[in-house]
Coordinates of C-alpha atoms in Angstrom, one line a residue:
M195 CA -233.3 -232.5 -177.3
T196 CA -232.6 -230.2 -174.4
S197 CA -229.9 -227.7 -174.9
V198 CA -227.6 -226.9 -172.0
L199 CA -226.3 -223.3 -171.5
S200 CA -222.8 -223.4 -170.1
L201 CA -221.6 -220.9 -167.6
Q202 CA -219.3 -219.5 -170.2
D203 CA -222.2 -218.9 -172.6
L204 CA -224.3 -217.3 -169.8
Y205 CA -221.4 -215.0 -168.8
G206 CA -221.0 -214.0 -172.5
Q207 CA -224.7 -213.2 -172.8
L208 CA -224.6 -211.1 -169.6
L209 CA -221.8 -209.1 -171.0
R210 CA -223.8 -208.2 -174.0
I211 CA -226.6 -206.7 -171.9
P212 CA -226.4 -202.9 -172.2
I213 CA -225.8 -201.2 -168.8
T214 CA -226.8 -197.6 -168.5
R215 CA -226.2 -195.0 -165.8
R216 CA -229.7 -195.6 -164.7
H217 CA -229.0 -199.3 -164.1
V218 CA -225.9 -198.5 -162.1
G219 CA -227.8 -195.9 -160.1
E220 CA -230.7 -198.2 -159.3
A221 CA -228.2 -201.0 -158.3
V222 CA -226.4 -198.6 -156.0
L223 CA -229.6 -197.4 -154.5
A224 CA -230.9 -200.9 -154.0
Y225 CA -227.7 -201.9 -152.2
A226 CA -227.8 -198.8 -150.0
V227 CA -231.4 -199.5 -149.0
F228 CA -230.6 -203.1 -148.2
K229 CA -227.6 -202.1 -146.1
L230 CA -229.6 -199.5 -144.3
F231 CA -232.5 -201.9 -143.7
K232 CA -230.0 -204.5 -142.4
Y233 CA -228.3 -202.0 -140.1
M234 CA -231.5 -200.5 -138.8
V235 CA -233.9 -203.5 -138.7
I236 CA -232.3 -206.9 -139.1
D237 CA -229.2 -206.4 -136.9
P238 CA -231.2 -204.9 -134.0
Y239 CA -233.7 -207.8 -134.1
N240 CA -230.8 -210.4 -133.7
S241 CA -228.9 -208.4 -131.1
P242 CA -228.5 -209.8 -127.5
L243 CA -229.2 -206.2 -126.3
R244 CA -232.9 -206.9 -127.0
E245 CA -232.9 -208.5 -123.5
L246 CA -232.4 -205.1 -121.9
P247 CA -235.3 -202.9 -120.9
G248 CA -236.2 -199.8 -122.8
P249 CA -239.1 -197.9 -124.5
G250 CA -241.4 -200.4 -126.1
E251 CA -242.8 -198.3 -128.9
V252 CA -240.9 -198.8 -132.2
G253 CA -241.1 -195.2 -133.4
N254 CA -240.1 -194.7 -137.0
I255 CA -239.5 -198.1 -138.8
F256 CA -236.0 -197.0 -140.0
W257 CA -234.9 -194.3 -137.6
G258 CA -236.5 -195.8 -134.5
H259 CA -236.3 -193.3 -131.6
L260 CA -233.7 -191.1 -133.3
P261 CA -236.1 -188.3 -134.4
R262 CA -237.4 -187.9 -130.9
I263 CA -233.9 -187.8 -129.4
L264 CA -232.8 -185.1 -131.8
A265 CA -236.0 -183.1 -131.2
E266 CA -235.7 -183.0 -127.4
E267 CA -233.6 -180.6 -125.4
G268 CA -230.2 -182.2 -124.8
G269 CA -230.4 -185.2 -122.5
L270 CA -234.1 -184.9 -121.4
I271 CA -235.4 -187.9 -123.3
H272 CA -232.6 -190.1 -121.9
D273 CA -233.2 -188.8 -118.4
E274 CA -236.9 -189.8 -118.9
W275 CA -236.0 -193.3 -120.1
F276 CA -233.3 -193.9 -117.4
G277 CA -235.8 -192.8 -114.7
K278 CA -238.4 -195.2 -116.1
Y279 CA -236.4 -198.3 -117.2
G280 CA -233.2 -198.1 -115.2
P281 CA -229.6 -197.0 -115.8
T282 CA -229.0 -199.4 -118.7
I283 CA -231.4 -199.4 -121.6
Q284 CA -231.8 -200.3 -125.3
Y285 CA -233.8 -198.5 -127.9
R286 CA -234.3 -198.5 -131.6
G287 CA -232.4 -196.3 -134.1
L288 CA -228.9 -195.7 -135.1
L289 CA -227.9 -196.2 -131.5
M290 CA -229.1 -199.2 -129.5
L291 CA -227.5 -199.2 -126.1
A292 CA -227.3 -196.4 -123.6
T293 CA -226.0 -196.6 -120.0
I294 CA -225.2 -194.5 -117.0
D295 CA -224.3 -197.5 -114.9
P296 CA -221.0 -196.6 -113.2
R297 CA -219.6 -200.1 -113.3
A298 CA -220.5 -200.6 -117.0
L299 CA -219.0 -197.2 -117.9
A300 CA -215.8 -198.0 -116.0
H301 CA -215.5 -201.3 -118.0
I302 CA -216.1 -199.5 -121.3
I303 CA -214.0 -196.4 -120.6
N304 CA -211.0 -198.3 -119.0
H305 CA -211.0 -200.8 -121.9
S306 CA -211.2 -198.1 -124.5
Y307 CA -209.1 -199.9 -127.1
D308 CA -211.7 -202.7 -127.0
Y309 CA -214.4 -200.0 -127.5
P310 CA -213.3 -197.7 -130.2
R311 CA -215.5 -195.0 -131.8
P312 CA -217.9 -196.3 -134.5
R313 CA -216.5 -196.3 -138.0
A314 CA -219.0 -193.7 -139.2
V315 CA -218.0 -191.3 -136.4
R316 CA -214.3 -191.9 -137.1
L317 CA -214.8 -191.1 -140.8
A318 CA -216.8 -187.9 -139.9
V319 CA -214.1 -186.6 -137.5
E320 CA -211.2 -187.6 -139.7
R321 CA -212.8 -185.5 -142.5
I322 CA -212.3 -182.5 -140.2
I323 CA -209.2 -183.0 -138.0
G324 CA -207.3 -185.9 -139.6
K325 CA -205.7 -188.8 -137.8
G326 CA -204.6 -186.9 -134.6
V327 CA -204.5 -188.2 -131.0
V328 CA -208.2 -187.5 -130.6
L329 CA -209.2 -189.9 -133.3
V330 CA -206.7 -192.7 -133.7
E331 CA -207.1 -196.1 -131.9
G332 CA -205.0 -198.8 -130.4
D333 CA -201.2 -198.8 -130.8
D334 CA -201.3 -195.6 -132.9
H335 CA -203.1 -193.8 -130.0
R336 CA -200.6 -195.1 -127.4
R337 CA -197.6 -193.9 -129.6
Q338 CA -199.1 -190.5 -130.3
R339 CA -200.1 -190.0 -126.6
K340 CA -196.6 -190.9 -125.4
I341 CA -195.1 -188.1 -127.5
M342 CA -197.8 -185.5 -126.6
N343 CA -198.1 -186.1 -122.9
P344 CA -195.2 -183.8 -121.9
C345 CA -197.0 -180.9 -123.7
F346 CA -199.9 -180.9 -121.2
G347 CA -198.3 -181.6 -117.8
P348 CA -198.8 -179.2 -114.9
A349 CA -195.4 -177.6 -115.2
Q350 CA -196.0 -176.8 -118.9
I351 CA -199.4 -175.3 -118.2
R352 CA -197.8 -173.1 -115.5
D353 CA -195.3 -171.8 -118.1
L354 CA -198.2 -171.0 -120.5
M355 CA -200.2 -168.9 -118.1
P356 CA -198.7 -165.5 -119.2
I357 CA -200.2 -166.2 -122.7
F358 CA -203.6 -166.9 -121.1
Y359 CA -203.4 -163.6 -119.2
Q360 CA -202.2 -161.7 -122.3
K361 CA -205.1 -162.7 -124.4
A362 CA -207.7 -162.5 -121.6
Y363 CA -206.7 -158.8 -120.9
E364 CA -206.6 -158.1 -124.7
L365 CA -210.2 -159.3 -124.9
K366 CA -211.2 -157.3 -121.8
D367 CA -209.7 -154.1 -123.3
I368 CA -211.6 -154.7 -126.6
W369 CA -214.9 -155.1 -124.8
V370 CA -214.3 -152.0 -122.7
D371 CA -213.5 -150.0 -125.8
K372 CA -216.6 -151.1 -127.6
I373 CA -218.8 -150.7 -124.6
G374 CA -217.8 -147.1 -123.9
D375 CA -220.2 -145.0 -121.7
A376 CA -223.4 -146.0 -123.5
G377 CA -223.0 -149.8 -123.6
A378 CA -223.0 -152.1 -126.6
I379 CA -224.3 -155.4 -127.8
L380 CA -221.4 -157.9 -128.2
N381 CA -221.4 -161.5 -129.5
T382 CA -219.6 -163.1 -126.6
H383 CA -219.2 -166.5 -128.2
M384 CA -217.5 -165.0 -131.3
W385 CA -215.1 -162.9 -129.2
L386 CA -214.3 -165.8 -126.8
T387 CA -213.7 -168.1 -129.8
R388 CA -211.2 -165.6 -131.3
T389 CA -209.5 -165.3 -127.9
T390 CA -209.1 -169.1 -127.4
L391 CA -207.9 -169.4 -131.0
D392 CA -205.2 -166.8 -130.4
V393 CA -204.3 -168.7 -127.1
I394 CA -203.9 -172.0 -128.9
G395 CA -201.8 -170.4 -131.6
L396 CA -199.3 -168.9 -129.2
A397 CA -199.4 -171.6 -126.5
G398 CA -199.4 -174.4 -129.1
F399 CA -197.1 -173.2 -131.8
N400 CA -195.8 -169.7 -130.8
Y401 CA -197.8 -168.5 -133.8
D402 CA -199.9 -165.4 -133.5
F403 CA -203.1 -165.8 -135.4
D404 CA -204.1 -162.3 -134.1
S405 CA -207.7 -163.0 -134.7
L406 CA -208.8 -160.7 -131.9
Q407 CA -207.5 -157.8 -134.0
R408 CA -207.9 -159.1 -137.5
G409 CA -211.2 -160.9 -137.2
E410 CA -212.5 -162.6 -140.3
T411 CA -209.8 -161.0 -142.5
N412 CA -207.7 -164.0 -141.1
E413 CA -207.8 -166.8 -143.6
L414 CA -207.8 -169.4 -140.9
I415 CA -210.8 -167.7 -139.1
R416 CA -212.8 -167.9 -142.3
A417 CA -212.0 -171.5 -142.8
L418 CA -212.9 -172.4 -139.2
T419 CA -216.1 -170.4 -139.5
E420 CA -217.1 -172.3 -142.6
L421 CA -216.1 -175.7 -141.2
L422 CA -218.0 -175.2 -137.9
S423 CA -220.9 -173.2 -139.2
P424 CA -224.4 -174.6 -138.4
T425 CA -226.2 -176.5 -141.2
S426 CA -229.6 -178.0 -141.5
R427 CA -230.3 -181.3 -139.7
Q428 CA -231.1 -182.9 -143.1
A429 CA -227.6 -182.0 -144.4
E430 CA -225.9 -183.3 -141.3
L431 CA -227.9 -186.5 -141.4
L432 CA -227.0 -187.0 -145.1
A433 CA -223.3 -186.4 -144.3
F434 CA -223.6 -189.0 -141.5
L435 CA -225.1 -191.5 -143.8
Q436 CA -222.3 -190.8 -146.3
D437 CA -219.8 -191.8 -143.6
L438 CA -221.9 -194.8 -142.7
F439 CA -222.1 -196.0 -146.3
P440 CA -219.1 -194.4 -148.1
R441 CA -219.3 -196.7 -151.1
T442 CA -222.9 -196.0 -151.9
I443 CA -224.5 -192.9 -150.3
G444 CA -220.9 -191.5 -150.0
L445 CA -220.8 -191.1 -153.8
I446 CA -223.5 -188.5 -153.7
P447 CA -222.0 -185.0 -154.0
I448 CA -223.3 -182.5 -151.3
R449 CA -222.3 -179.0 -150.6
R450 CA -221.4 -179.6 -147.0
T451 CA -218.8 -182.1 -147.9
K452 CA -217.2 -179.7 -150.4
V453 CA -217.1 -176.9 -147.8
S454 CA -215.6 -179.2 -145.2
R455 CA -212.9 -180.4 -147.7
H456 CA -212.0 -176.8 -148.7
S457 CA -211.8 -175.6 -145.1
R458 CA -209.7 -178.5 -144.1
E459 CA -207.3 -177.9 -147.0
V460 CA -206.8 -174.3 -145.7
I461 CA -206.2 -175.4 -142.1
V462 CA -203.8 -178.2 -143.2
R463 CA -201.9 -175.8 -145.4
I464 CA -201.4 -173.3 -142.5
S465 CA -200.6 -176.2 -140.1
T466 CA -198.0 -177.5 -142.5
Q467 CA -196.4 -174.0 -142.7
I468 CA -196.3 -173.8 -138.9
F469 CA -194.8 -177.3 -138.7
E470 CA -192.0 -176.7 -141.3
E471 CA -191.0 -173.3 -139.7
K472 CA -191.0 -174.8 -136.2
R473 CA -189.0 -177.9 -137.2
A474 CA -186.4 -175.7 -139.0
A475 CA -186.0 -173.6 -135.9
V476 CA -185.6 -176.7 -133.7
L477 CA -183.0 -178.1 -136.1
A478 CA -181.1 -174.8 -136.1
S479 CA -181.0 -174.8 -132.3
Q480 CA -179.6 -178.3 -132.0
S481 CA -176.2 -178.8 -130.4
K482 CA -173.3 -179.5 -132.7
D483 CA -173.3 -183.1 -131.8
G484 CA -176.9 -183.4 -133.0
G485 CA -178.1 -185.1 -129.9
I486 CA -181.5 -184.4 -128.4
G487 CA -182.5 -186.6 -125.5
K488 CA -186.0 -187.4 -124.5
N489 CA -185.5 -185.2 -121.4
D490 CA -184.1 -182.4 -123.4
V491 CA -187.5 -180.9 -124.4
K492 CA -187.7 -177.7 -122.5
A493 CA -189.5 -175.0 -124.5
R494 CA -192.5 -172.7 -124.1
D495 CA -194.9 -173.8 -126.9
M496 CA -196.3 -177.3 -127.1
L497 CA -195.2 -177.9 -130.8
N498 CA -191.6 -177.2 -129.9
I499 CA -191.8 -179.8 -127.1
M500 CA -193.5 -182.3 -129.4
I501 CA -191.0 -181.9 -132.2
R502 CA -188.0 -182.2 -129.8
A503 CA -189.5 -185.3 -128.1
N504 CA -190.2 -186.8 -131.5
M505 CA -186.6 -186.2 -132.7
A506 CA -185.0 -187.5 -129.5
S507 CA -182.0 -189.7 -130.4
D508 CA -182.9 -192.2 -127.7
L509 CA -186.4 -192.7 -129.1
K510 CA -187.1 -195.8 -131.2
D511 CA -188.0 -195.2 -134.8
S512 CA -191.2 -197.2 -134.3
E513 CA -192.2 -194.7 -131.6
R514 CA -191.8 -191.6 -133.7
L515 CA -194.6 -189.6 -135.3
T516 CA -194.6 -189.1 -139.1
D517 CA -194.6 -185.6 -140.4
A518 CA -198.3 -186.1 -141.5
E519 CA -199.1 -187.2 -137.9
V520 CA -197.5 -184.1 -136.4
I521 CA -199.4 -181.9 -138.8
D522 CA -202.7 -183.7 -137.8
Q523 CA -201.9 -182.9 -134.1
I524 CA -201.6 -179.2 -135.1
V525 CA -205.0 -179.4 -136.9
T526 CA -206.5 -181.2 -133.9
M527 CA -205.2 -178.5 -131.5
I528 CA -206.4 -175.7 -133.7
I529 CA -210.0 -177.1 -134.1
A530 CA -210.6 -179.0 -130.8
G531 CA -208.3 -176.9 -128.6
H532 CA -210.2 -173.6 -128.8
E533 CA -213.9 -174.3 -129.6
T534 CA -214.8 -176.3 -126.6
T535 CA -213.2 -173.8 -124.1
S536 CA -214.9 -170.8 -125.7
T537 CA -218.2 -172.5 -125.8
T538 CA -217.9 -173.6 -122.1
V539 CA -217.1 -170.0 -121.0
T540 CA -220.0 -168.7 -123.1
W541 CA -222.4 -171.0 -121.4
L542 CA -221.0 -170.1 -118.0
L543 CA -221.5 -166.4 -118.6
Y544 CA -225.0 -167.1 -119.7
E545 CA -225.7 -169.1 -116.5
L546 CA -224.2 -166.4 -114.3
S547 CA -226.3 -163.8 -116.1
K548 CA -229.6 -165.3 -115.1
A549 CA -231.5 -163.4 -112.4
K550 CA -231.6 -166.4 -110.1
N551 CA -227.8 -166.7 -110.3
I552 CA -226.7 -163.0 -110.0
H553 CA -225.9 -163.7 -106.3
M554 CA -223.4 -166.3 -107.5
Q555 CA -221.8 -163.9 -109.9
D556 CA -221.5 -161.2 -107.2
K557 CA -220.1 -163.7 -104.7
L558 CA -217.6 -164.9 -107.3
R559 CA -216.5 -161.4 -108.1
E560 CA -216.0 -160.6 -104.5
E561 CA -213.7 -163.6 -104.2
L562 CA -211.8 -162.7 -107.4
L563 CA -211.2 -159.1 -106.2
S564 CA -209.7 -160.5 -102.9
L565 CA -206.6 -161.3 -104.9
K566 CA -204.4 -158.1 -105.2
S567 CA -202.4 -159.4 -108.2
D568 CA -203.7 -158.8 -111.7
E569 CA -202.0 -162.1 -112.8
P570 CA -202.1 -164.5 -109.9
T571 CA -200.1 -167.7 -110.0
M572 CA -201.6 -171.1 -110.6
D573 CA -201.5 -171.9 -106.9
E574 CA -203.3 -168.6 -106.1
L575 CA -206.0 -169.2 -108.6
N576 CA -206.5 -172.8 -107.4
S577 CA -206.7 -171.5 -103.8
L578 CA -210.0 -169.7 -104.6
P579 CA -212.6 -172.2 -103.4
Y580 CA -215.7 -170.5 -104.9
L581 CA -214.1 -170.1 -108.4
D582 CA -213.1 -173.8 -108.3
A583 CA -216.6 -174.7 -107.2
I584 CA -218.2 -172.6 -109.9
I585 CA -216.1 -174.2 -112.6
R586 CA -216.7 -177.7 -111.3
E587 CA -220.4 -177.3 -111.0
H588 CA -220.7 -175.7 -114.5
L589 CA -218.7 -178.5 -116.1
R590 CA -220.9 -181.0 -114.3
L591 CA -224.2 -179.4 -115.2
N592 CA -223.4 -178.0 -118.6
S593 CA -220.8 -180.2 -120.3
V594 CA -220.2 -179.0 -123.8
L595 CA -219.7 -182.6 -124.8
E596 CA -223.2 -184.0 -124.1
A597 CA -222.4 -187.6 -125.2
T598 CA -219.9 -189.8 -126.8
L599 CA -220.2 -193.0 -128.9
R600 CA -218.3 -196.2 -128.7
C601 CA -218.5 -199.5 -130.6
A602 CA -217.8 -203.0 -129.3
G603 CA -214.6 -204.2 -130.9
K604 CA -215.4 -207.8 -129.8
D605 CA -218.2 -209.9 -128.3
D606 CA -218.1 -209.0 -124.6
V607 CA -219.9 -209.3 -121.3
V608 CA -220.2 -206.0 -119.4
P609 CA -220.7 -206.0 -115.6
L610 CA -223.3 -203.8 -113.9
S611 CA -223.7 -202.2 -110.5
T612 CA -227.5 -202.1 -110.9
P613 CA -229.2 -205.3 -112.2
F614 CA -231.8 -205.4 -114.9
V615 CA -234.7 -207.7 -115.3
D616 CA -235.1 -209.3 -118.8
R617 CA -238.4 -210.0 -120.6
N618 CA -238.6 -213.4 -118.9
G619 CA -238.4 -211.8 -115.4
V620 CA -234.8 -213.0 -114.8
E621 CA -232.4 -210.6 -113.0
H622 CA -229.0 -210.0 -114.5
M623 CA -225.8 -208.3 -113.1
E624 CA -224.2 -208.1 -116.6
F625 CA -225.3 -207.9 -120.2
R626 CA -223.9 -209.3 -123.5
I627 CA -222.9 -207.2 -126.4
S628 CA -221.9 -208.3 -129.9
K629 CA -219.0 -207.0 -131.9
G630 CA -219.9 -204.0 -134.0
E631 CA -222.8 -202.8 -131.7
D632 CA -222.9 -199.2 -130.8
I633 CA -222.9 -197.7 -127.3
F634 CA -224.3 -194.3 -126.4
I635 CA -222.6 -192.8 -123.4
P636 CA -224.7 -189.8 -122.2
I637 CA -222.2 -187.6 -120.4
L638 CA -224.8 -185.0 -119.5
C639 CA -227.2 -187.5 -118.0
M640 CA -224.3 -189.1 -116.0
N641 CA -223.3 -185.8 -114.7
R642 CA -226.9 -185.1 -113.6
D643 CA -227.8 -188.5 -112.3
K644 CA -229.8 -188.1 -109.1
R645 CA -228.6 -191.5 -107.8
I646 CA -225.1 -190.0 -107.8
W647 CA -225.6 -186.3 -107.1
G648 CA -228.9 -186.2 -105.1
E649 CA -232.3 -184.8 -105.8
D650 CA -230.9 -181.4 -106.7
A651 CA -228.7 -182.9 -109.5
H652 CA -230.4 -180.7 -112.2
E653 CA -229.8 -177.5 -110.2
S654 CA -226.8 -175.3 -110.2
R655 CA -225.4 -175.4 -106.6
P656 CA -221.7 -174.7 -106.4
E657 CA -221.9 -175.2 -102.6
R658 CA -222.0 -178.9 -103.2
W659 CA -218.3 -178.8 -103.8
L660 CA -217.6 -176.8 -100.6
T661 CA -219.2 -179.1 -98.1
G662 CA -216.7 -182.0 -98.2
D663 CA -217.6 -185.4 -99.6
S664 CA -221.4 -184.8 -100.0
H665 CA -221.6 -187.0 -103.1
P666 CA -219.5 -190.1 -102.3
R667 CA -220.9 -192.2 -105.2
S668 CA -219.2 -189.8 -107.7
A669 CA -216.0 -191.8 -106.9
E670 CA -217.6 -194.7 -108.9
I671 CA -217.6 -192.5 -112.0
P672 CA -214.5 -193.2 -114.2
G673 CA -213.9 -189.6 -115.1
V674 CA -210.4 -188.1 -115.0
F675 CA -211.6 -184.9 -113.2
A676 CA -213.8 -184.2 -110.2
G677 CA -215.8 -187.4 -110.5
I678 CA -217.6 -186.2 -113.6
M679 CA -217.5 -187.4 -117.2
T680 CA -217.0 -184.1 -118.9
F681 CA -213.4 -184.8 -119.8
L682 CA -214.0 -188.6 -120.1
G683 CA -211.5 -191.0 -118.4
G684 CA -209.3 -194.0 -118.9
P685 CA -206.6 -194.1 -121.7
R686 CA -208.7 -191.8 -123.8
A687 CA -209.3 -189.0 -121.2
C688 CA -209.0 -185.5 -122.6
I689 CA -205.3 -184.9 -122.9
G690 CA -205.7 -181.1 -122.6
Y691 CA -208.1 -180.9 -119.6
R692 CA -205.6 -179.2 -117.3
M693 CA -204.9 -176.5 -119.9
A694 CA -208.7 -176.0 -120.5
L695 CA -209.3 -175.6 -116.7
M696 CA -206.6 -173.0 -116.2
E697 CA -207.6 -171.1 -119.4
M698 CA -211.3 -171.0 -118.1
K699 CA -210.2 -169.8 -114.7
I700 CA -208.1 -167.0 -116.1
L701 CA -210.8 -165.8 -118.5
I702 CA -213.4 -165.7 -115.7
F703 CA -210.9 -164.0 -113.4
V704 CA -210.1 -161.2 -115.8
L705 CA -213.6 -160.7 -117.2
L706 CA -215.6 -160.8 -114.0
R707 CA -213.3 -158.6 -112.1
N708 CA -214.0 -155.9 -114.6
I709 CA -217.4 -156.6 -116.2
S710 CA -220.8 -157.5 -114.8
F711 CA -223.5 -159.5 -116.7
E712 CA -227.2 -159.7 -116.6
L713 CA -229.9 -160.8 -119.1
S714 CA -232.0 -158.0 -120.4
D715 CA -234.9 -160.4 -120.9
P716 CA -235.5 -162.3 -117.6
D717 CA -237.6 -164.9 -119.5
L718 CA -234.9 -165.6 -122.1
K719 CA -234.2 -169.3 -122.5
I720 CA -231.7 -171.1 -124.8
E721 CA -232.4 -174.7 -125.3
R722 CA -229.6 -177.3 -125.7
K723 CA -229.9 -179.7 -128.6
L724 CA -227.8 -182.8 -129.0
A725 CA -224.4 -181.8 -130.5
Y726 CA -225.3 -178.1 -130.7
V727 CA -224.2 -175.1 -128.7
P728 CA -225.5 -171.5 -128.6
F729 CA -224.4 -168.2 -129.9
L730 CA -224.9 -165.7 -127.1
E731 CA -224.9 -161.9 -127.6
C732 CA -224.4 -159.8 -124.6
R733 CA -224.9 -156.1 -124.0
L734 CA -222.3 -155.1 -121.4
K735 CA -221.8 -152.0 -119.4
L736 CA -218.6 -151.3 -117.5
D737 CA -218.3 -148.9 -114.6
D738 CA -215.0 -147.0 -114.1
D739 CA -214.6 -148.7 -110.8
T740 CA -213.3 -152.3 -111.0
S741 CA -216.1 -153.4 -108.6
P742 CA -219.5 -152.5 -110.1
P743 CA -221.9 -151.0 -107.6
K744 CA -224.7 -153.1 -106.3
G745 CA -227.8 -152.8 -108.5
W746 CA -225.7 -151.7 -111.5
N747 CA -227.5 -152.2 -114.8
R748 CA -226.1 -155.4 -116.4
E749 CA -227.8 -156.2 -119.7
A750 CA -227.5 -159.0 -122.2
G751 CA -229.3 -159.9 -125.4
D752 CA -229.5 -163.1 -127.3
R753 CA -229.5 -164.2 -131.0
E754 CA -230.9 -167.6 -131.8
G755 CA -228.5 -169.9 -133.4
R756 CA -226.6 -173.1 -132.8
R757 CA -223.2 -174.5 -133.9
L758 CA -222.4 -178.1 -134.6
V759 CA -219.5 -179.4 -132.5

């Protein structure tokens, strides 16, 4: 007679099987391997993006072309592929689609709520800055942006210029003191980072971090240094995989995660203190009738404006930011509001220090010295054509943000300005993308595309901005500034780009009028790597005269090192 085992009996027997930690670990590992295999192999095989051209070799079976991308100097491998296969390509690895096609980019950038950041990227950024305006998507982003827009308008930036000048001259005085008569080696990136942190403290919250004077004795400086310190590529890859698979690989404890968590706790605690003090001050300054209208937001620092706008009596409750959201805006401004500016100016000083570019530095200094005021107005600074051209060309050629990632939020058809030919020889003016597929937007490659900027696109030539509309196709690029993608575009364009531009101009104005730069080693080369920026040490000498004599000895040194951004 055949016995029949009921489901209830089977379930009872399974419950009696001893389960050890080893079994759990093996199950978790097996699940993680399966998910990784599906993400890296199965999903790409079934993707409609396979119709696009691209490098034929598979590369690593799991990582595809990613190891080569990370090994190459920033943007070079994509430049090679775009030149060979066209402006829209697919390749194997964590990222499948890359495009510099202007029409495709305009579609993606201008429909940014349909193309959010990939989940893994959002988790990684959230771990550092929280859910501020840089990170949130959809309705949350619209609501936060509406409250924050008044903080970054032209009139507000004009009101903040005295702070920019104050800290720029404080930095200049420190460098002059350290240089003395004999000269000195200075870490320009470190000092510029302290300067821009002090600026965001005063301009953002009327809070003096005083990092130029206190240095790493400042608790916030130590936390930021730990948070942004370079790590091994293996550690960063593991952290990325933890964000990609939080319920499996994310359970593995790693030192980098602990450091990031501790640093963020410090930054959030200081941000909370700043917020509570500022809110109390705003409440104390309210009129007796308690009314604050949306237009009654005049104040010098941005947090004051934000709090007043958020407390406006004529603002719907559904449009207000929560206390936690306001604190995350402070964290975002502290972290994102200073590092990119200091890094951009560091790269610019490095470029101007090259022997082939000394003539640019001298020409720029001559123009800066033509202004008699030590603190020219916004209009006066913007009237300097060569300064503007230098800034534009540097932002085009050396964008700190080399690339950004997006993920299709739905199945979509993306139009193209340049057709592609599929594997069957059929020409297409659009491509299909499936929900959940990632898009790599190579900002640096777009800014250097020869089809847009001409054959000298990889060369620094500020004069291209002084000769009228010599690059008409740049109008096709959906960037918010100067026809370049450095500050992105569309609804998610960099909210603080006006502030960054004016802060850069003032730093360059103050420093180059007083200090001259040159590399001590003419063969010195710093390579750019994807998502990394350099530390640059400079040995500077200052002449008593504000205009250094021709042929004056300008020297700079370099210390190898890169910082994850």
